[in-house]
Amino acid sequence: MSEYEAVIGLETHIQLNTTTKIFCSCKADSWNEPPNTNICPVCTGLPGVLPVLNKAVVEKAVLLAHAMHAHIRPISYFDRKNYFYPDLPKGYQISQYDMALAHGGYFDLPMPQGYVRRVTIHKLHIEEDAGKTRNVNGQRYIDFNRCGVPLIEMVTGPDLRSADEAAQYLIRLRQLLRWLGISEADMEKAHLRCDANVSIRPKGSTILNPKTEIKNVNSIDAVRNAIQNEIERQIREVEAGRRVEAWTLDWDDETQTLRKMRSKETEADYRYFREPDLLPVRLDDAWKERILADFPELPLARRARFVDQYGLPEYDAEILTAERKLSDYFENAVRAYGGDPKKISNWMMNDVLRLINERGLDPAAMRLTPAYLAEIQGLVDAGTINLTTAKALLVKVEESGSSPSAIVEAEGLAKVSDDSAIRAVAQEVLAENPREVDSYRKGKTTLMGWFVGQVMRKMRGKADPNVARQVLEDLLKE
Amino acid sequence: MSLTLAEVEHIARLARLELSEEEKIRFREQLSAILDYAARLQEVDTRNISPTAWTVNVQAPLREDVPAQGLPTSEVLSNAPQVQDNQFRVPPVLEG
C-alpha cells in the first residue's frame, strides 16, 4: 500500500457574544429560552423593515481578523445569499461575499509533537444565522430565535494534514475566541460549528483531489473521529481502484458513521448580489485604532513569554495560559510575590486550579486574590506556617475573604518550632506506640515518616516537620 | 435571449415550485421577455464607470449593542397558517 496524506480544510461558524442580534435589537442569546420569544419584524423578515448593523459585531470581527493577521478592508460590503428554506424567513441570508470585512491571514498551531502547522485563512466574513428547524414525528417546527444571531464564517485553506491537526485547530481557535472575549465558543451550544473538507493524495504530491465535505462535526472528538473515518474510507476507495466522488456527508455522532447527504445548491444557484438595504461598512483608521487599542497579548505569545521570563516549564506555561483570566491571575500573583515564579505556578497548578474547577470560580473574582496567594507563599518562606497549613489557609481565605495573616493570627495557625513543645508531644507518641518504637530500633527506619505524621496530627499540623524529625531521631537514639 | 426549458425547470426548483408542462412553456416566454428587457442596459457604454452599488458616500448607520423589546410570540405567530407549541408548522420542503 502506498503512503497517503490527508488534505483538510475547515469551515467554521463562530457565534459572537454580542448582547443583540446583528441587524436588530433582539436579544442574541436564546439558549434554553422558549421558541419564538426573541424575534421582531426585522429578524423574521416581515415586509417593509430595514436592517441596521450592530457596531459590536464589526468590532469583534476586526479583533479576530487582526489575530489572524488578515488584511482588513477599509470598505466592505454585504451581499444577499438566496436560497429557499423554511427557517430562512426572508428567502435570503445577509452575508458577505467578494468584498468581505477581511481576507488572507494565517493561524499558527503548535502541535503537541513539537512542530508548528501554519494554516492559511481563505475567508473571514460576518453574516446572520438562520432559524432552527426541528423534525418531530414527521412534522417540521420552526423557531426563529436564532435568526439574525451574528456569526463569523472563517474558512481555512487546505492546509491541515491529519485529523489531529484539525482537532488542534479547533482547540486553539476556541481558546483564542474566549481570550479575545468575542465568543463563548461553546461547541455544545453551537457557538462554534464546523464543516470539514477532506481529500487524500500520495504523500509528497501537491495535487488537490476531489474532496468530500463533512457537515455537522460539532465537537472536538467529532472532528477527529469523522475526519479519521473519512480519510480511511477514501484510502480504501483508492486502493480498490475506485474514484472518490465529491459527496456531501453528514456525521452521525451517535453511530460514529458518515452518511451521504442530498446535493446542495452550487455557488451560482445562490445568486449573490449586493445587499441593497445596507450601506458599505467603512472602517477608517481612527475606528480601527480604537478597536485595536486594547488588543491583548495572545495565548501562544504569552505562553512563550512565561517560559522565557519566568523560567516555567512548557507544561506549566501551557496550563497557565489556557485561559486569559487565569494567566492574568498568575502574573499578578508573581508580581505581588516577587520571589521564584515557579512557587506561584505550583500553587496555581494544584490548589488554586482545583479550587477554581471544583467551585466553578472566576479567577478574576476570587476572594483568594493574587495578592493573598503571594502573601501565603511569603508566610511559608518566612517559616511562619508550613505547607500543610498553607494549603488549608488558601481555602479559608477563599471562603472568608479575610487576609491570610489575619486568619493565621486569629486561629493560631503559626508553626510551633519551639523544641520543648514538640519534644513533649514526641515523647507522648513514642510512649503510646512501643511496638513501632521496637521495630524502628530493630532497623525499620522507614517508620520515621509515620512518627512525624503522628506528631503533626497531635499538633494539628502546626509543628515544623523538620524540627519534629530532629527531635524524634534524638529520642529514638536513646 | 431565450431561456431553455431546462433553465426554467432549474429556476423553479430553486424556488421549490412545481410547474406543469404548460406553465413551463408560458414562464419560459415571460422570463425570456423580462431578461430581454433588462438586457437593454447592455447598450449603455459603461467602459469608464466603476461598478457602483451605492451613489452615496456615507458610513452605514450603526446601532449600539443595546437590546430592545421585540414582538410578543402570539403576534409573531398570528399570520402563520399552522402553529404548534409556539412554533411555525411547515410542510416538508421539496428536497434535492
Coordinates of C-alpha atoms in Angstrom, one line a residue:
Chain A
M1 CA 0.0 0.0 0.0
S2 CA 1.4 3.4 -0.9
E3 CA 1.6 6.2 1.6
Y4 CA -1.1 8.8 1.6
E5 CA -1.5 12.2 3.2
A6 CA -4.8 13.9 4.1
V7 CA -5.6 17.4 2.8
I8 CA -8.1 19.1 5.1
G9 CA -9.7 22.5 5.2
L10 CA -12.2 23.6 7.9
E11 CA -15.1 25.9 7.6
T12 CA -16.2 27.3 11.0
H13 CA -19.2 29.4 12.0
I14 CA -18.5 31.4 15.2
Q15 CA -21.4 32.8 17.1
L16 CA -20.3 36.2 18.5
N17 CA -21.3 37.0 22.1
T18 CA -22.9 40.3 21.4
T19 CA -26.0 41.3 23.5
T20 CA -28.2 41.8 20.5
K21 CA -28.6 40.4 17.0
I22 CA -26.6 41.6 14.0
F23 CA -29.3 43.7 12.3
C24 CA -32.0 44.3 15.0
S25 CA -32.2 44.9 18.8
C26 CA -33.5 41.5 19.7
K27 CA -31.5 39.6 22.3
A28 CA -28.9 37.4 20.6
D29 CA -28.6 34.6 23.1
S30 CA -31.7 32.4 23.4
W31 CA -30.2 29.3 25.0
N32 CA -32.8 27.5 27.0
E33 CA -35.5 30.0 26.1
P34 CA -38.9 29.1 24.7
P35 CA -39.2 29.2 20.8
N36 CA -40.0 32.4 19.1
T37 CA -39.5 34.7 22.0
N38 CA -36.6 36.9 20.9
I39 CA -37.8 38.0 17.5
C40 CA -39.1 41.1 15.8
P41 CA -40.2 42.3 12.3
V42 CA -36.6 42.6 11.1
C43 CA -35.3 39.1 12.0
T44 CA -38.5 37.4 10.9
G45 CA -38.3 39.1 7.5
L46 CA -41.6 41.0 7.6
P47 CA -42.2 43.3 4.7
G48 CA -41.1 46.9 4.9
V49 CA -38.4 46.6 7.5
L50 CA -34.7 47.6 7.3
P51 CA -31.7 46.1 8.9
V52 CA -29.3 48.3 11.0
L53 CA -25.9 46.9 11.6
N54 CA -24.7 46.2 15.2
K55 CA -21.4 48.1 15.8
A56 CA -20.2 45.5 18.2
V57 CA -20.3 42.8 15.5
V58 CA -17.9 44.7 13.3
E59 CA -15.6 45.4 16.3
K60 CA -15.5 41.8 17.4
A61 CA -14.9 40.6 13.8
V62 CA -12.0 43.1 13.5
L63 CA -10.4 41.6 16.6
L64 CA -10.5 38.1 15.2
A65 CA -9.3 39.3 11.7
H66 CA -6.3 41.1 13.4
A67 CA -5.5 38.0 15.4
M68 CA -5.4 36.0 12.1
H69 CA -3.0 38.6 10.6
A70 CA -5.7 39.1 8.0
H71 CA -6.0 42.2 5.8
I72 CA -8.9 44.3 6.9
R73 CA -10.7 46.1 4.1
P74 CA -11.4 49.8 4.7
I75 CA -14.7 49.3 2.8
S76 CA -16.6 46.1 2.8
Y77 CA -20.0 45.1 1.5
F78 CA -22.9 42.9 2.5
D79 CA -24.4 40.6 0.0
R80 CA -27.6 38.5 -0.3
K81 CA -27.2 34.8 -0.5
N82 CA -30.5 33.5 -1.9
Y83 CA -31.9 30.1 -1.0
F84 CA -35.3 28.8 -0.2
Y85 CA -35.7 27.1 3.2
P86 CA -38.4 27.4 5.9
D87 CA -36.0 28.5 8.6
L88 CA -34.8 31.4 6.4
P89 CA -37.8 33.8 6.5
K90 CA -36.5 36.4 4.1
G91 CA -35.6 33.8 1.4
Y92 CA -32.0 35.1 1.6
Q93 CA -29.3 35.3 4.2
I94 CA -27.4 38.6 4.6
S95 CA -23.8 37.6 4.3
Q96 CA -20.6 39.0 2.7
Y97 CA -19.1 37.6 -0.5
D98 CA -16.4 39.0 -2.7
M99 CA -15.7 42.2 -0.6
A100 CA -15.8 40.8 2.9
L101 CA -14.5 42.5 6.0
A102 CA -11.2 40.7 5.9
H103 CA -9.2 38.4 3.6
G104 CA -6.0 36.5 3.8
G105 CA -4.1 35.8 7.0
Y106 CA -3.0 32.7 8.9
F107 CA -3.2 30.9 12.2
D108 CA -0.1 29.1 13.6
L109 CA -0.8 25.9 15.5
P110 CA 1.9 24.4 17.8
M111 CA 1.3 20.7 17.7
P112 CA 2.0 18.5 20.7
Q113 CA 4.7 16.7 18.7
G114 CA 6.7 19.9 18.6
Y115 CA 6.2 21.2 15.1
V116 CA 4.1 24.2 14.1
R117 CA 1.4 23.9 11.4
R118 CA 0.6 27.2 9.7
V119 CA -3.0 27.3 8.4
T120 CA -3.9 30.0 5.9
I121 CA -7.2 31.8 6.3
H122 CA -9.2 31.9 3.0
K123 CA -12.3 33.7 4.1
L124 CA -13.4 35.7 7.1
H125 CA -16.7 37.4 6.9
I126 CA -19.7 38.4 9.0
E127 CA -23.3 37.2 8.4
E128 CA -26.5 36.4 10.1
D129 CA -27.6 33.0 11.3
A130 CA -30.8 31.3 10.1
G131 CA -33.6 29.9 12.4
K132 CA -33.9 26.4 13.7
T133 CA -35.9 23.6 12.1
R134 CA -37.0 20.7 14.4
N135 CA -38.4 17.5 12.9
V136 CA -40.8 15.8 15.3
N137 CA -42.8 12.8 14.2
G138 CA -42.7 13.8 10.5
Q139 CA -43.7 17.3 11.4
R140 CA -41.5 20.4 10.9
Y141 CA -41.5 23.1 13.5
I142 CA -39.7 26.5 13.0
D143 CA -38.2 28.6 15.8
F144 CA -36.9 32.0 14.6
N145 CA -35.0 32.9 17.8
R146 CA -31.7 32.2 16.1
C147 CA -32.5 34.2 13.0
G148 CA -30.1 37.2 12.9
V149 CA -27.7 36.0 15.5
P150 CA -24.3 37.3 14.5
L151 CA -21.8 34.9 13.0
I152 CA -18.3 35.0 11.7
E153 CA -17.6 32.5 8.9
M154 CA -14.0 31.6 8.8
V155 CA -12.6 29.2 6.2
T156 CA -9.1 27.8 6.1
G157 CA -7.0 26.8 3.1
P158 CA -6.4 23.1 2.5
D159 CA -3.5 23.2 4.9
L160 CA -4.3 20.6 7.6
R161 CA -2.7 17.2 7.2
S162 CA -4.4 15.0 9.8
A163 CA -7.4 14.5 11.9
D164 CA -5.3 15.5 14.9
E165 CA -4.3 18.8 13.3
A166 CA -7.9 19.6 12.5
A167 CA -8.8 18.9 16.2
Q168 CA -5.9 21.1 17.3
Y169 CA -7.1 23.9 15.0
L170 CA -10.5 23.9 16.8
I171 CA -8.9 23.7 20.3
R172 CA -6.7 26.7 19.6
L173 CA -9.5 28.6 17.9
R174 CA -11.8 28.1 20.8
Q175 CA -9.1 29.3 23.2
L176 CA -8.4 32.4 21.1
L177 CA -12.1 33.3 20.8
R178 CA -12.5 33.2 24.5
W179 CA -9.3 35.0 25.0
L180 CA -10.4 37.8 22.8
G181 CA -13.8 37.8 24.5
I182 CA -15.7 37.7 21.3
S183 CA -17.5 34.3 21.6
E184 CA -18.3 31.9 24.3
A185 CA -17.1 29.3 21.8
D186 CA -19.1 26.5 23.5
M187 CA -19.4 23.8 20.9
E188 CA -22.2 22.1 22.8
K189 CA -24.3 25.2 22.5
A190 CA -23.4 25.5 18.8
H191 CA -21.4 28.7 19.3
L192 CA -18.7 27.1 17.3
R193 CA -19.8 24.9 14.4
C194 CA -17.5 23.1 11.9
D195 CA -17.7 21.5 8.5
A196 CA -14.6 19.7 7.1
N197 CA -13.4 19.3 3.6
V198 CA -11.3 16.2 3.2
S199 CA -9.3 14.6 0.4
I200 CA -6.2 12.4 0.2
R201 CA -3.2 12.2 -2.1
P202 CA 0.0 10.3 -2.3
K203 CA 2.5 11.6 0.3
G204 CA 4.7 14.4 -1.2
S205 CA 2.3 15.2 -4.0
T206 CA 1.0 18.7 -4.4
I207 CA -2.2 17.9 -6.4
L208 CA -5.7 18.5 -4.9
N209 CA -8.0 15.6 -5.5
P210 CA -11.8 15.8 -5.4
K211 CA -12.9 16.4 -1.8
T212 CA -15.8 15.4 0.3
E213 CA -17.5 17.8 2.7
I214 CA -18.4 16.6 6.1
K215 CA -21.2 18.5 7.8
N216 CA -22.2 18.7 11.4
V217 CA -18.9 17.9 13.1
N218 CA -19.7 19.8 16.3
S219 CA -17.3 18.7 18.9
I220 CA -13.5 18.3 19.1
D221 CA -14.0 14.5 19.2
A222 CA -16.4 14.5 16.3
V223 CA -14.0 16.4 14.2
R224 CA -11.2 14.0 15.0
N225 CA -13.3 10.8 14.5
A226 CA -15.3 12.0 11.4
I227 CA -12.1 13.1 9.6
Q228 CA -10.2 9.9 10.5
N229 CA -13.1 7.8 9.3
E230 CA -13.3 9.7 6.0
I231 CA -9.6 9.5 5.4
E232 CA -9.7 5.7 5.9
R233 CA -12.7 5.4 3.6
Q234 CA -11.0 7.4 0.9
I235 CA -7.9 5.3 1.1
R236 CA -10.0 2.1 0.8
E237 CA -11.7 3.5 -2.3
V238 CA -8.5 4.5 -4.0
E239 CA -6.8 1.2 -3.1
A240 CA -9.7 -0.6 -4.6
G241 CA -9.3 1.3 -7.8
R242 CA -12.3 3.5 -7.4
R243 CA -12.6 7.2 -7.5
V244 CA -13.5 9.5 -4.6
E245 CA -16.6 11.4 -5.5
A246 CA -17.4 14.9 -4.3
W247 CA -20.1 14.0 -1.9
T248 CA -21.5 15.9 1.0
L249 CA -21.5 13.7 4.1
D250 CA -23.3 14.0 7.3
W251 CA -21.6 12.9 10.5
D252 CA -23.8 11.0 12.9
D253 CA -22.2 11.3 16.3
E254 CA -24.4 8.6 17.9
T255 CA -23.3 5.8 15.5
Q256 CA -20.0 7.4 14.6
T257 CA -20.7 7.0 10.9
L258 CA -20.9 9.1 7.8
R259 CA -23.9 9.3 5.6
K260 CA -24.3 10.7 2.1
M261 CA -26.5 13.8 2.1
R262 CA -28.7 15.4 -0.6
S263 CA -26.8 17.6 -3.0
K264 CA -26.9 21.2 -2.2
E265 CA -27.2 24.2 -4.4
T266 CA -24.0 25.2 -6.2
E267 CA -22.4 28.6 -5.7
A268 CA -24.1 30.1 -8.8
D269 CA -27.5 29.0 -7.5
Y270 CA -27.2 31.3 -4.5
R271 CA -27.4 34.3 -6.9
Y272 CA -25.3 36.5 -4.7
F273 CA -25.8 40.2 -5.2
R274 CA -25.1 43.3 -3.1
E275 CA -27.5 43.8 -0.2
P276 CA -29.4 47.0 -1.3
D277 CA -30.7 47.6 2.3
L278 CA -27.3 48.1 3.9
L279 CA -24.6 50.6 3.0
P280 CA -21.0 49.5 2.9
V281 CA -19.1 49.3 6.1
R282 CA -16.4 52.0 6.2
L283 CA -13.7 51.1 8.6
D284 CA -11.5 54.2 8.8
D285 CA -8.1 54.2 10.5
A286 CA -9.4 56.0 13.6
W287 CA -12.1 53.5 14.3
K288 CA -9.8 50.6 13.6
E289 CA -7.2 52.0 16.0
R290 CA -9.9 52.4 18.7
I291 CA -10.9 48.8 18.3
L292 CA -7.4 47.5 18.4
A293 CA -6.2 49.9 21.2
D294 CA -6.6 47.2 23.9
F295 CA -5.7 44.2 21.7
P296 CA -4.3 41.7 24.2
E297 CA -1.1 39.6 24.1
L298 CA -2.3 36.3 22.5
P299 CA -2.2 33.0 24.3
L300 CA 0.7 31.5 22.4
A301 CA 2.9 34.6 22.8
R302 CA 2.1 34.7 26.5
R303 CA 2.9 31.0 26.8
A304 CA 6.3 31.6 25.2
R305 CA 6.9 34.6 27.4
F306 CA 6.1 32.7 30.6
V307 CA 8.8 30.2 29.6
D308 CA 11.3 32.9 28.8
Q309 CA 10.6 35.5 31.5
Y310 CA 9.7 33.3 34.5
G311 CA 11.6 30.1 33.6
L312 CA 8.5 28.0 33.7
P313 CA 8.4 24.5 32.2
E314 CA 6.3 24.4 28.9
Y315 CA 3.8 22.2 30.7
D316 CA 3.1 24.9 33.4
A317 CA 3.1 27.7 30.8
E318 CA 0.5 25.8 28.7
I319 CA -1.9 25.2 31.6
L320 CA -1.5 28.8 32.9
T321 CA -2.3 30.3 29.6
A322 CA -5.3 28.1 28.8
E323 CA -7.5 31.0 29.8
R324 CA -6.7 34.7 29.8
K325 CA -8.1 35.4 33.3
L326 CA -6.1 32.6 34.7
S327 CA -2.9 33.8 33.2
D328 CA -3.6 37.3 34.4
Y329 CA -4.1 35.9 37.9
F330 CA -0.8 34.1 37.8
E331 CA 1.1 37.1 36.6
N332 CA -0.4 39.4 39.2
A333 CA 0.5 36.9 41.9
V334 CA 4.0 36.6 40.6
R335 CA 4.4 40.4 40.7
A336 CA 2.9 40.6 44.2
Y337 CA 5.2 37.8 45.4
G338 CA 8.5 38.9 43.9
G339 CA 10.2 35.6 44.5
D340 CA 10.5 32.4 42.4
P341 CA 7.6 32.3 39.9
K342 CA 7.7 28.5 39.9
K343 CA 6.5 28.5 43.5
I344 CA 3.4 30.5 42.5
S345 CA 3.0 28.2 39.5
N346 CA 3.0 25.2 41.8
W347 CA 0.2 26.7 43.8
M348 CA -1.8 27.6 40.7
M349 CA -1.4 24.2 39.0
N350 CA -2.6 22.3 42.1
D351 CA -4.5 24.0 44.8
V352 CA -5.8 27.2 43.0
L353 CA -6.9 25.4 39.9
R354 CA -8.6 22.7 42.0
L355 CA -10.5 25.4 43.9
I356 CA -11.5 27.1 40.6
N357 CA -12.7 23.9 39.0
E358 CA -14.4 22.4 42.0
R359 CA -16.3 25.6 42.9
G360 CA -16.7 27.0 39.3
L361 CA -14.9 30.2 40.3
D362 CA -14.0 33.1 38.0
P363 CA -10.2 33.7 38.5
A364 CA -10.8 37.5 38.3
A365 CA -13.4 37.5 41.0
M366 CA -11.9 35.2 43.6
R367 CA -11.7 36.2 47.3
L368 CA -8.3 34.5 47.3
T369 CA -6.8 37.4 45.3
P370 CA -3.4 37.1 43.6
A371 CA -2.0 39.3 46.4
Y372 CA -3.3 37.0 49.1
L373 CA -1.8 33.9 47.3
A374 CA 1.5 35.8 47.2
E375 CA 1.1 36.6 50.9
I376 CA 0.6 32.9 51.8
Q377 CA 3.8 31.9 50.0
G378 CA 5.5 34.7 51.9
L379 CA 4.3 33.2 55.2
V380 CA 5.7 29.8 54.1
D381 CA 9.1 31.4 53.1
A382 CA 9.3 33.2 56.4
G383 CA 8.8 29.9 58.3
T384 CA 5.6 31.2 59.9
I385 CA 3.4 28.4 58.6
N386 CA 4.2 25.1 57.0
L387 CA 2.9 23.8 53.6
T388 CA 0.1 21.8 55.2
T389 CA -1.2 24.8 57.0
A390 CA -0.7 26.9 53.8
K391 CA -2.9 24.5 51.8
A392 CA -5.7 24.8 54.4
L393 CA -5.2 28.5 54.7
L394 CA -5.7 29.0 51.0
V395 CA -9.2 27.5 51.2
K396 CA -10.0 29.6 54.3
V397 CA -9.1 32.8 52.6
E398 CA -11.3 31.9 49.6
E399 CA -14.2 31.1 51.9
S400 CA -13.9 34.1 54.3
G401 CA -12.3 36.8 52.2
S402 CA -10.0 37.7 55.2
S403 CA -6.3 38.2 54.7
P404 CA -4.0 35.2 55.3
S405 CA -2.1 36.9 58.1
A406 CA -5.3 37.8 59.9
I407 CA -6.5 34.2 59.7
V408 CA -3.1 32.8 60.9
E409 CA -3.3 35.2 63.9
A410 CA -7.0 34.6 64.7
E411 CA -6.7 30.8 64.6
G412 CA -3.2 30.5 66.0
L413 CA -2.0 28.7 62.9
A414 CA 1.6 29.8 63.2
K415 CA 4.0 26.9 63.2
V416 CA 5.4 25.7 66.5
S417 CA 9.2 25.4 66.1
D418 CA 9.8 25.5 69.8
D419 CA 11.7 22.3 70.6
S420 CA 10.2 21.8 74.0
A421 CA 6.6 21.7 72.9
I422 CA 7.4 19.3 70.1
R423 CA 9.6 17.2 72.4
A424 CA 6.8 16.7 74.8
V425 CA 4.4 15.6 72.1
A426 CA 7.1 13.3 70.5
Q427 CA 7.6 11.6 73.9
E428 CA 3.9 11.1 74.2
V429 CA 3.8 9.5 70.7
L430 CA 6.7 7.1 71.5
A431 CA 5.2 6.1 74.8
E432 CA 1.9 5.3 73.2
N433 CA 3.5 3.2 70.4
P434 CA 6.0 0.8 72.0
R435 CA 5.7 -1.8 69.2
E436 CA 6.6 0.7 66.5
V437 CA 9.5 2.0 68.6
D438 CA 10.8 -1.5 68.9
S439 CA 10.6 -2.1 65.1
Y440 CA 12.3 1.2 64.4
R441 CA 15.2 0.3 66.8
K442 CA 15.5 -3.1 65.1
G443 CA 16.2 -1.3 61.8
K444 CA 12.8 -0.4 60.3
T445 CA 13.8 3.2 59.9
T446 CA 11.2 3.9 57.3
L447 CA 8.8 4.3 60.3
M448 CA 10.3 7.8 60.9
G449 CA 7.7 9.3 58.4
W450 CA 4.9 7.7 60.4
F451 CA 6.2 9.0 63.7
V452 CA 6.5 12.5 62.3
G453 CA 3.0 12.2 61.0
Q454 CA 1.7 11.2 64.4
V455 CA 3.4 14.3 66.0
M456 CA 1.9 16.5 63.3
R457 CA -1.5 15.1 63.9
K458 CA -1.4 15.7 67.6
M459 CA -0.3 19.2 67.0
R460 CA -2.9 19.7 64.3
G461 CA -0.3 20.4 61.6
K462 CA 1.3 23.3 63.4
A463 CA 4.7 21.6 64.2
D464 CA 7.6 22.2 61.9
P465 CA 8.1 18.8 60.5
N466 CA 11.9 19.2 60.2
V467 CA 12.2 20.0 63.9
A468 CA 9.8 17.1 64.8
R469 CA 12.0 14.7 62.8
Q470 CA 15.1 16.0 64.5
V471 CA 13.6 15.6 67.9
L472 CA 12.3 12.1 67.2
E473 CA 15.6 11.0 65.9
D474 CA 17.2 12.2 69.1
L475 CA 14.7 10.5 71.3
L476 CA 14.9 7.2 69.4
K477 CA 18.6 7.1 69.7
E478 CA 18.4 7.0 73.5
Chain B
M1 CA -32.3 35.9 -25.4
S2 CA -34.3 32.8 -24.9
L3 CA -34.2 30.6 -21.9
T4 CA -34.2 26.8 -22.4
L5 CA -36.9 24.7 -20.8
A6 CA -34.1 23.1 -18.6
E7 CA -33.2 26.6 -17.3
V8 CA -36.8 27.3 -16.4
E9 CA -37.0 23.9 -14.6
H10 CA -33.8 24.8 -12.7
I11 CA -35.1 28.2 -11.6
A12 CA -38.4 26.6 -10.5
R13 CA -36.5 24.0 -8.4
L14 CA -34.5 26.7 -6.6
A15 CA -37.8 28.4 -5.7
R16 CA -39.3 25.0 -4.8
L17 CA -42.1 25.4 -7.3
E18 CA -43.6 22.6 -9.3
L19 CA -44.7 23.7 -12.8
S20 CA -46.9 21.9 -15.3
E21 CA -45.6 21.5 -18.8
E22 CA -47.9 24.2 -20.0
E23 CA -46.6 26.6 -17.3
K24 CA -43.0 25.8 -18.2
I25 CA -43.6 27.0 -21.7
R26 CA -45.5 30.1 -20.6
F27 CA -42.9 31.1 -18.0
R28 CA -40.1 30.5 -20.4
E29 CA -41.7 33.1 -22.7
Q30 CA -42.4 35.5 -19.8
L31 CA -38.9 35.2 -18.2
S32 CA -37.2 35.5 -21.5
A33 CA -39.1 38.7 -22.2
I34 CA -38.0 40.1 -18.8
L35 CA -34.4 39.2 -19.5
D36 CA -34.6 40.8 -22.9
Y37 CA -36.0 44.0 -21.4
A38 CA -33.2 44.1 -18.7
A39 CA -30.6 43.4 -21.5
R40 CA -31.3 46.8 -22.9
L41 CA -29.0 48.0 -20.1
Q42 CA -26.1 46.4 -22.0
E43 CA -26.5 49.1 -24.7
V44 CA -25.2 51.7 -22.2
D45 CA -21.5 52.4 -22.6
T46 CA -20.0 51.8 -19.1
R47 CA -16.4 51.5 -20.0
N48 CA -15.3 54.4 -17.8
I49 CA -17.6 53.7 -14.9
S50 CA -16.6 51.5 -12.0
P51 CA -19.2 49.1 -10.6
T52 CA -21.5 51.2 -8.4
A53 CA -23.9 49.7 -5.9
W54 CA -24.5 52.9 -4.0
T55 CA -24.3 56.5 -5.0
V56 CA -24.0 58.0 -1.5
N57 CA -20.6 58.1 0.1
V58 CA -21.5 57.7 3.8
Q59 CA -20.8 55.3 6.6
A60 CA -23.5 52.7 7.2
P61 CA -25.6 53.8 10.2
L62 CA -24.5 51.7 13.1
R63 CA -26.5 50.5 16.1
E64 CA -25.2 50.3 19.7
D65 CA -25.4 46.8 21.1
V66 CA -28.4 47.5 23.4
P67 CA -31.4 45.2 23.5
A68 CA -35.0 46.4 22.9
Q69 CA -38.3 44.6 23.2
G70 CA -39.3 42.7 20.1
L71 CA -42.7 41.2 19.3
P72 CA -44.8 39.0 21.6
T73 CA -44.8 35.4 20.4
S74 CA -48.5 35.4 19.8
E75 CA -48.3 38.4 17.5
V76 CA -45.4 36.8 15.6
L77 CA -47.4 33.7 15.0
S78 CA -50.7 35.4 14.3
N79 CA -50.2 35.3 10.5
A80 CA -49.0 31.7 10.4
P81 CA -51.3 29.2 8.7
Q82 CA -50.3 26.5 11.1
V83 CA -48.9 26.8 14.6
Q84 CA -47.9 24.3 17.2
D85 CA -46.2 24.7 20.6
N86 CA -45.4 28.4 19.7
Q87 CA -43.7 27.3 16.6
F88 CA -44.5 27.7 12.9
R89 CA -45.5 24.3 11.5
V90 CA -44.5 23.9 7.9
P91 CA -44.9 21.3 5.2
P92 CA -41.9 19.2 4.2
V93 CA -39.7 21.1 1.7
L94 CA -39.1 19.6 -1.7
E95 CA -35.6 18.2 -1.3
G96 CA -32.9 17.9 -3.9

